[in-house]
PDB file of C-alpha atoms in Angstrom:
ATOM      1  CA  MET A1182    -111.483  33.459 -95.867  1.00  0.00           C
ATOM      2  CA  GLY A1183    -114.412  32.046 -98.185  1.00  0.00           C
ATOM      3  CA  ILE A1184    -115.089  30.648-101.359  1.00  0.00           C
ATOM      4  CA  PHE A1185    -113.961  33.768-103.121  1.00  0.00           C
ATOM      5  CA  SER A1186    -111.080  34.192-101.556  1.00  0.00           C
ATOM      6  CA  SER A1187    -108.012  35.955-103.049  1.00  0.00           C
ATOM      7  CA  LYS A1188    -105.233  33.451-101.286  1.00  0.00           C
ATOM      8  CA  ALA A1189    -104.982  30.346-103.567  1.00  0.00           C
ATOM      9  CA  PHE A1190    -104.621  27.150-102.063  1.00  0.00           C
ATOM     10  CA  ASN A1191    -101.090  25.613-102.024  1.00  0.00           C
ATOM     11  CA  PRO A1192    -101.161  21.817-101.053  1.00  0.00           C
ATOM     12  CA  GLU A1193     -97.561  22.140-100.493  1.00  0.00           C
ATOM     13  CA  ARG A1194     -98.299  25.032 -97.971  1.00  0.00           C
ATOM     14  CA  ASP A1195    -101.505  24.776 -97.339  1.00  0.00           C
ATOM     15  CA  THR A1196    -102.346  21.072 -95.981  1.00  0.00           C
ATOM     16  CA  PRO A1197    -101.426  19.943 -92.218  1.00  0.00           C
ATOM     17  CA  ASP A1198     -98.777  17.325 -91.036  1.00  0.00           C
ATOM     18  CA  LEU A1199    -100.149  13.923 -91.683  1.00  0.00           C
ATOM     19  CA  THR A1200     -97.935  11.582 -89.552  1.00  0.00           C
ATOM     20  CA  GLY A1201    -100.309   9.154 -88.127  1.00  0.00           C
ATOM     21  CA  LYS A1202    -102.933   9.318 -90.038  1.00  0.00           C
ATOM     22  CA  VAL A1203    -104.494   6.588 -92.200  1.00  0.00           C
ATOM     23  CA  ALA A1204    -105.827   7.506 -95.962  1.00  0.00           C
ATOM     24  CA  LEU A1205    -107.169   5.261 -98.290  1.00  0.00           C
ATOM     25  CA  VAL A1206    -107.326   6.048-102.113  1.00  0.00           C
ATOM     26  CA  THR A1207    -109.514   4.266-104.601  1.00  0.00           C
ATOM     27  CA  GLY A1208    -107.702   4.278-108.244  1.00  0.00           C
ATOM     28  CA  GLY A1209    -104.187   5.529-106.658  1.00  0.00           C
ATOM     29  CA  ASN A1210    -101.621   3.706-109.119  1.00  0.00           C
ATOM     30  CA  ALA A1211    -102.340   6.632-111.874  1.00  0.00           C
ATOM     31  CA  GLY A1212    -102.802   9.650-112.976  1.00  0.00           C
ATOM     32  CA  ILE A1213    -104.737  11.861-110.425  1.00  0.00           C
ATOM     33  CA  GLY A1214    -105.082   9.143-107.887  1.00  0.00           C
ATOM     34  CA  TYR A1215    -101.196   8.363-107.909  1.00  0.00           C
ATOM     35  CA  ALA A1216    -100.622  12.482-107.617  1.00  0.00           C
ATOM     36  CA  THR A1217    -102.940  12.486-104.439  1.00  0.00           C
ATOM     37  CA  VAL A1218    -101.265   8.828-103.032  1.00  0.00           C
ATOM     38  CA  GLU A1219     -97.972  10.695-103.119  1.00  0.00           C
ATOM     39  CA  HIS A1220     -98.848  13.957-101.735  1.00  0.00           C
ATOM     40  CA  LEU A1221    -100.931  12.221 -98.691  1.00  0.00           C
ATOM     41  CA  ALA A1222     -97.651  10.386 -97.982  1.00  0.00           C
ATOM     42  CA  ARG A1223     -95.330  13.268 -98.647  1.00  0.00           C
ATOM     43  CA  LYS A1224     -97.320  15.103 -95.748  1.00  0.00           C
ATOM     44  CA  GLY A1225     -96.830  11.871 -93.605  1.00  0.00           C
ATOM     45  CA  ALA A1226    -100.066   9.591 -93.732  1.00  0.00           C
ATOM     46  CA  LYS A1227     -99.845   6.022 -94.232  1.00  0.00           C
ATOM     47  CA  VAL A1228    -101.712   5.724 -97.634  1.00  0.00           C
ATOM     48  CA  TYR A1229    -103.369   2.541 -99.103  1.00  0.00           C
ATOM     49  CA  MET A1230    -103.131   2.478-103.034  1.00  0.00           C
ATOM     50  CA  ALA A1231    -106.540   0.762-103.586  1.00  0.00           C
ATOM     51  CA  SER A1232    -106.681  -0.408-107.295  1.00  0.00           C
ATOM     52  CA  ARG A1233    -107.390  -3.877-109.304  1.00  0.00           C
ATOM     53  CA  ASN A1234    -103.966  -4.130-111.061  1.00  0.00           C
ATOM     54  CA  LYS A1235    -101.422  -5.579-108.795  1.00  0.00           C
ATOM     55  CA  GLU A1236     -98.655  -5.196-111.163  1.00  0.00           C
ATOM     56  CA  LYS A1237     -99.313  -1.446-112.004  1.00  0.00           C
ATOM     57  CA  ALA A1238     -99.981  -0.486-107.864  1.00  0.00           C
ATOM     58  CA  GLU A1239     -96.517  -2.686-107.145  1.00  0.00           C
ATOM     59  CA  ALA A1240     -94.620  -0.464-109.520  1.00  0.00           C
ATOM     60  CA  ALA A1241     -96.516   2.759-109.020  1.00  0.00           C
ATOM     61  CA  ILE A1242     -95.592   1.665-105.230  1.00  0.00           C
ATOM     62  CA  ALA A1243     -91.658   0.939-106.262  1.00  0.00           C
ATOM     63  CA  LYS A1244     -91.719   4.650-107.780  1.00  0.00           C
ATOM     64  CA  LEU A1245     -92.911   6.186-104.297  1.00  0.00           C
ATOM     65  CA  LYS A1246     -90.311   4.249-102.598  1.00  0.00           C
ATOM     66  CA  ALA A1247     -87.588   5.684-104.716  1.00  0.00           C
ATOM     67  CA  LEU A1248     -88.901   8.976-103.868  1.00  0.00           C
ATOM     68  CA  GLY A1249     -88.242   7.849 -99.729  1.00  0.00           C
ATOM     69  CA  LEU A1250     -92.004   6.969 -99.252  1.00  0.00           C
ATOM     70  CA  GLU A1251     -92.558   4.294 -97.645  1.00  0.00           C
ATOM     71  CA  HIS A1252     -95.837   4.125 -95.892  1.00  0.00           C
ATOM     72  CA  VAL A1253     -98.051   2.971 -98.989  1.00  0.00           C
ATOM     73  CA  VAL A1254     -99.762  -0.226 -99.324  1.00  0.00           C
ATOM     74  CA  TRP A1255    -101.564  -2.057-101.772  1.00  0.00           C
ATOM     75  CA  LEU A1256    -104.941  -2.642-101.206  1.00  0.00           C
ATOM     76  CA  GLU A1257    -106.621  -4.877-103.885  1.00  0.00           C
ATOM     77  CA  LEU A1258    -110.023  -3.285-104.958  1.00  0.00           C
ATOM     78  CA  ASP A1259    -112.010  -3.743-108.281  1.00  0.00           C
ATOM     79  CA  LEU A1260    -115.076  -1.731-108.286  1.00  0.00           C
ATOM     80  CA  SER A1261    -116.555  -3.414-111.449  1.00  0.00           C
ATOM     81  CA  ASP A1262    -117.617  -6.325-108.642  1.00  0.00           C
ATOM     82  CA  PRO A1263    -119.200  -5.595-105.220  1.00  0.00           C
ATOM     83  CA  ARG A1264    -118.289  -8.654-103.759  1.00  0.00           C
ATOM     84  CA  ASN A1265    -114.484  -7.837-104.022  1.00  0.00           C
ATOM     85  CA  ALA A1266    -115.439  -4.233-102.427  1.00  0.00           C
ATOM     86  CA  LYS A1267    -116.757  -5.813 -99.682  1.00  0.00           C
ATOM     87  CA  THR A1268    -113.801  -7.808 -99.558  1.00  0.00           C
ATOM     88  CA  ALA A1269    -111.439  -5.080 -99.490  1.00  0.00           C
ATOM     89  CA  ALA A1270    -113.270  -2.813 -96.257  1.00  0.00           C
ATOM     90  CA  GLN A1271    -112.777  -5.997 -94.989  1.00  0.00           C
ATOM     91  CA  GLU A1272    -109.022  -6.618 -95.531  1.00  0.00           C
ATOM     92  CA  PHE A1273    -108.768  -2.635 -94.858  1.00  0.00           C
ATOM     93  CA  THR A1274    -110.376  -2.780 -91.167  1.00  0.00           C
ATOM     94  CA  ASN A1275    -108.782  -6.318 -90.304  1.00  0.00           C
ATOM     95  CA  LYS A1276    -105.484  -4.181 -90.881  1.00  0.00           C
ATOM     96  CA  GLU A1277    -106.514  -0.503 -89.761  1.00  0.00           C
ATOM     97  CA  ASN A1278    -108.196   0.348 -86.428  1.00  0.00           C
ATOM     98  CA  ARG A1279    -108.613   3.520 -88.048  1.00  0.00           C
ATOM     99  CA  LEU A1280    -109.723   5.678 -91.556  1.00  0.00           C
ATOM    100  CA  ASP A1281    -108.944   9.480 -91.738  1.00  0.00           C
ATOM    101  CA  ILE A1282    -109.162  10.045 -95.103  1.00  0.00           C
ATOM    102  CA  LEU A1283    -111.126   8.491 -97.521  1.00  0.00           C
ATOM    103  CA  ILE A1284    -110.969   9.433-101.559  1.00  0.00           C
ATOM    104  CA  HIS A1285    -113.599   7.965-103.962  1.00  0.00           C
ATOM    105  CA  ASN A1286    -110.620   8.750-107.309  1.00  0.00           C
ATOM    106  CA  ALA A1287    -111.274   5.613-109.706  1.00  0.00           C
ATOM    107  CA  ALA A1288    -113.193   5.713-112.774  1.00  0.00           C
ATOM    108  CA  ALA A1289    -113.444   4.009-115.740  1.00  0.00           C
ATOM    109  CA  CYS A1290    -112.264   5.111-119.428  1.00  0.00           C
ATOM    110  CA  VAL A1291    -115.838   5.930-121.241  1.00  0.00           C
ATOM    111  CA  ASN A1292    -114.785   7.502-124.862  1.00  0.00           C
ATOM    112  CA  SER A1293    -114.745   4.359-127.113  1.00  0.00           C
ATOM    113  CA  PHE A1294    -116.585   2.677-124.029  1.00  0.00           C
ATOM    114  CA  ILE A1295    -119.849   4.436-124.351  1.00  0.00           C
ATOM    115  CA  THR A1296    -120.175   4.408-128.491  1.00  0.00           C
ATOM    116  CA  LEU A1297    -119.851   0.880-128.201  1.00  0.00           C
ATOM    117  CA  VAL A1298    -122.578  -0.432-125.701  1.00  0.00           C
ATOM    118  CA  SER A1299    -126.131   0.515-125.318  1.00  0.00           C
ATOM    119  CA  THR A1300    -127.583   3.044-122.770  1.00  0.00           C
ATOM    120  CA  ASP A1301    -128.881   0.317-120.641  1.00  0.00           C
ATOM    121  CA  GLU A1302    -125.496  -1.459-120.556  1.00  0.00           C
ATOM    122  CA  TYR A1303    -123.552   1.937-119.764  1.00  0.00           C
ATOM    123  CA  ILE A1304    -126.413   2.387-116.818  1.00  0.00           C
ATOM    124  CA  SER A1305    -125.936  -1.076-115.733  1.00  0.00           C
ATOM    125  CA  ALA A1306    -122.029  -0.796-115.799  1.00  0.00           C
ATOM    126  CA  TYR A1307    -122.182   2.748-113.855  1.00  0.00           C
ATOM    127  CA  SER A1308    -124.272   1.470-111.551  1.00  0.00           C
ATOM    128  CA  LYS A1309    -122.434  -1.644-110.394  1.00  0.00           C
ATOM    129  CA  ARG A1310    -119.235   0.486-109.911  1.00  0.00           C
ATOM    130  CA  MET A1311    -121.337   2.956-107.601  1.00  0.00           C
ATOM    131  CA  ARG A1312    -122.892   0.127-105.653  1.00  0.00           C
ATOM    132  CA  SER A1313    -119.186  -1.196-105.093  1.00  0.00           C
ATOM    133  CA  CYS A1314    -117.733   2.622-103.810  1.00  0.00           C
ATOM    134  CA  LEU A1315    -121.003   2.413-101.675  1.00  0.00           C
ATOM    135  CA  THR A1316    -120.318  -1.365-100.444  1.00  0.00           C
ATOM    136  CA  VAL A1317    -116.772  -0.288 -99.591  1.00  0.00           C
ATOM    137  CA  TYR A1318    -118.330   2.814 -97.518  1.00  0.00           C
ATOM    138  CA  LYS A1319    -120.795   0.907 -95.877  1.00  0.00           C
ATOM    139  CA  GLY A1320    -117.883  -1.581 -94.943  1.00  0.00           C
ATOM    140  CA  LEU A1321    -116.031   0.755 -93.623  1.00  0.00           C
ATOM    141  CA  TRP A1322    -119.160   2.161 -91.787  1.00  0.00           C
ATOM    142  CA  LEU A1323    -119.939  -1.225 -90.103  1.00  0.00           C
ATOM    143  CA  SER A1324    -116.768  -1.248 -88.314  1.00  0.00           C
ATOM    144  CA  SER A1325    -116.983   0.418 -85.199  1.00  0.00           C
ATOM    145  CA  SER A1326    -113.477   1.717 -85.257  1.00  0.00           C
ATOM    146  CA  CYS A1327    -113.749   3.854 -88.526  1.00  0.00           C
ATOM    147  CA  ARG A1328    -117.407   4.597 -87.837  1.00  0.00           C
ATOM    148  CA  ARG A1329    -116.034   7.539 -85.556  1.00  0.00           C
ATOM    149  CA  LEU A1330    -113.940   8.775 -88.664  1.00  0.00           C
ATOM    150  CA  LEU A1331    -116.451   8.637 -91.860  1.00  0.00           C
ATOM    151  CA  ARG A1332    -118.814  10.456 -89.451  1.00  0.00           C
ATOM    152  CA  THR A1333    -116.743  13.544 -88.820  1.00  0.00           C
TER     153      THR A1333
END
């Protein structure tokens, strides 16, 4: 249909059944990430909610379970530390032999932060987060079980 089609995308209607699929969503315990986790879980996927705050993740997962969505798992991931990102990727590959959907949603709020730091400090913090995202992806890529799926 193309990019300028008249038919609007409707996630409820247009997302296929995801039963048996495994997804990982960074920043999944709030906002758009939470809505993404909820939608993927409603469609049948097992979803890893990757976030740094265990309490917020557990509260979000409890809310999803109250909606009848049982296949959501917390994965500790703090993108401010590339070492933690590598550990998270390893933990994921130890638990799963496949990854069908990877959504990098995590972000840092910069509204007040950007006015408090120098440009060099901001670039350094941003670079560290980007390195962490790449570290997660690399860790998953190096897992032979996930490589096939990430390539497609």
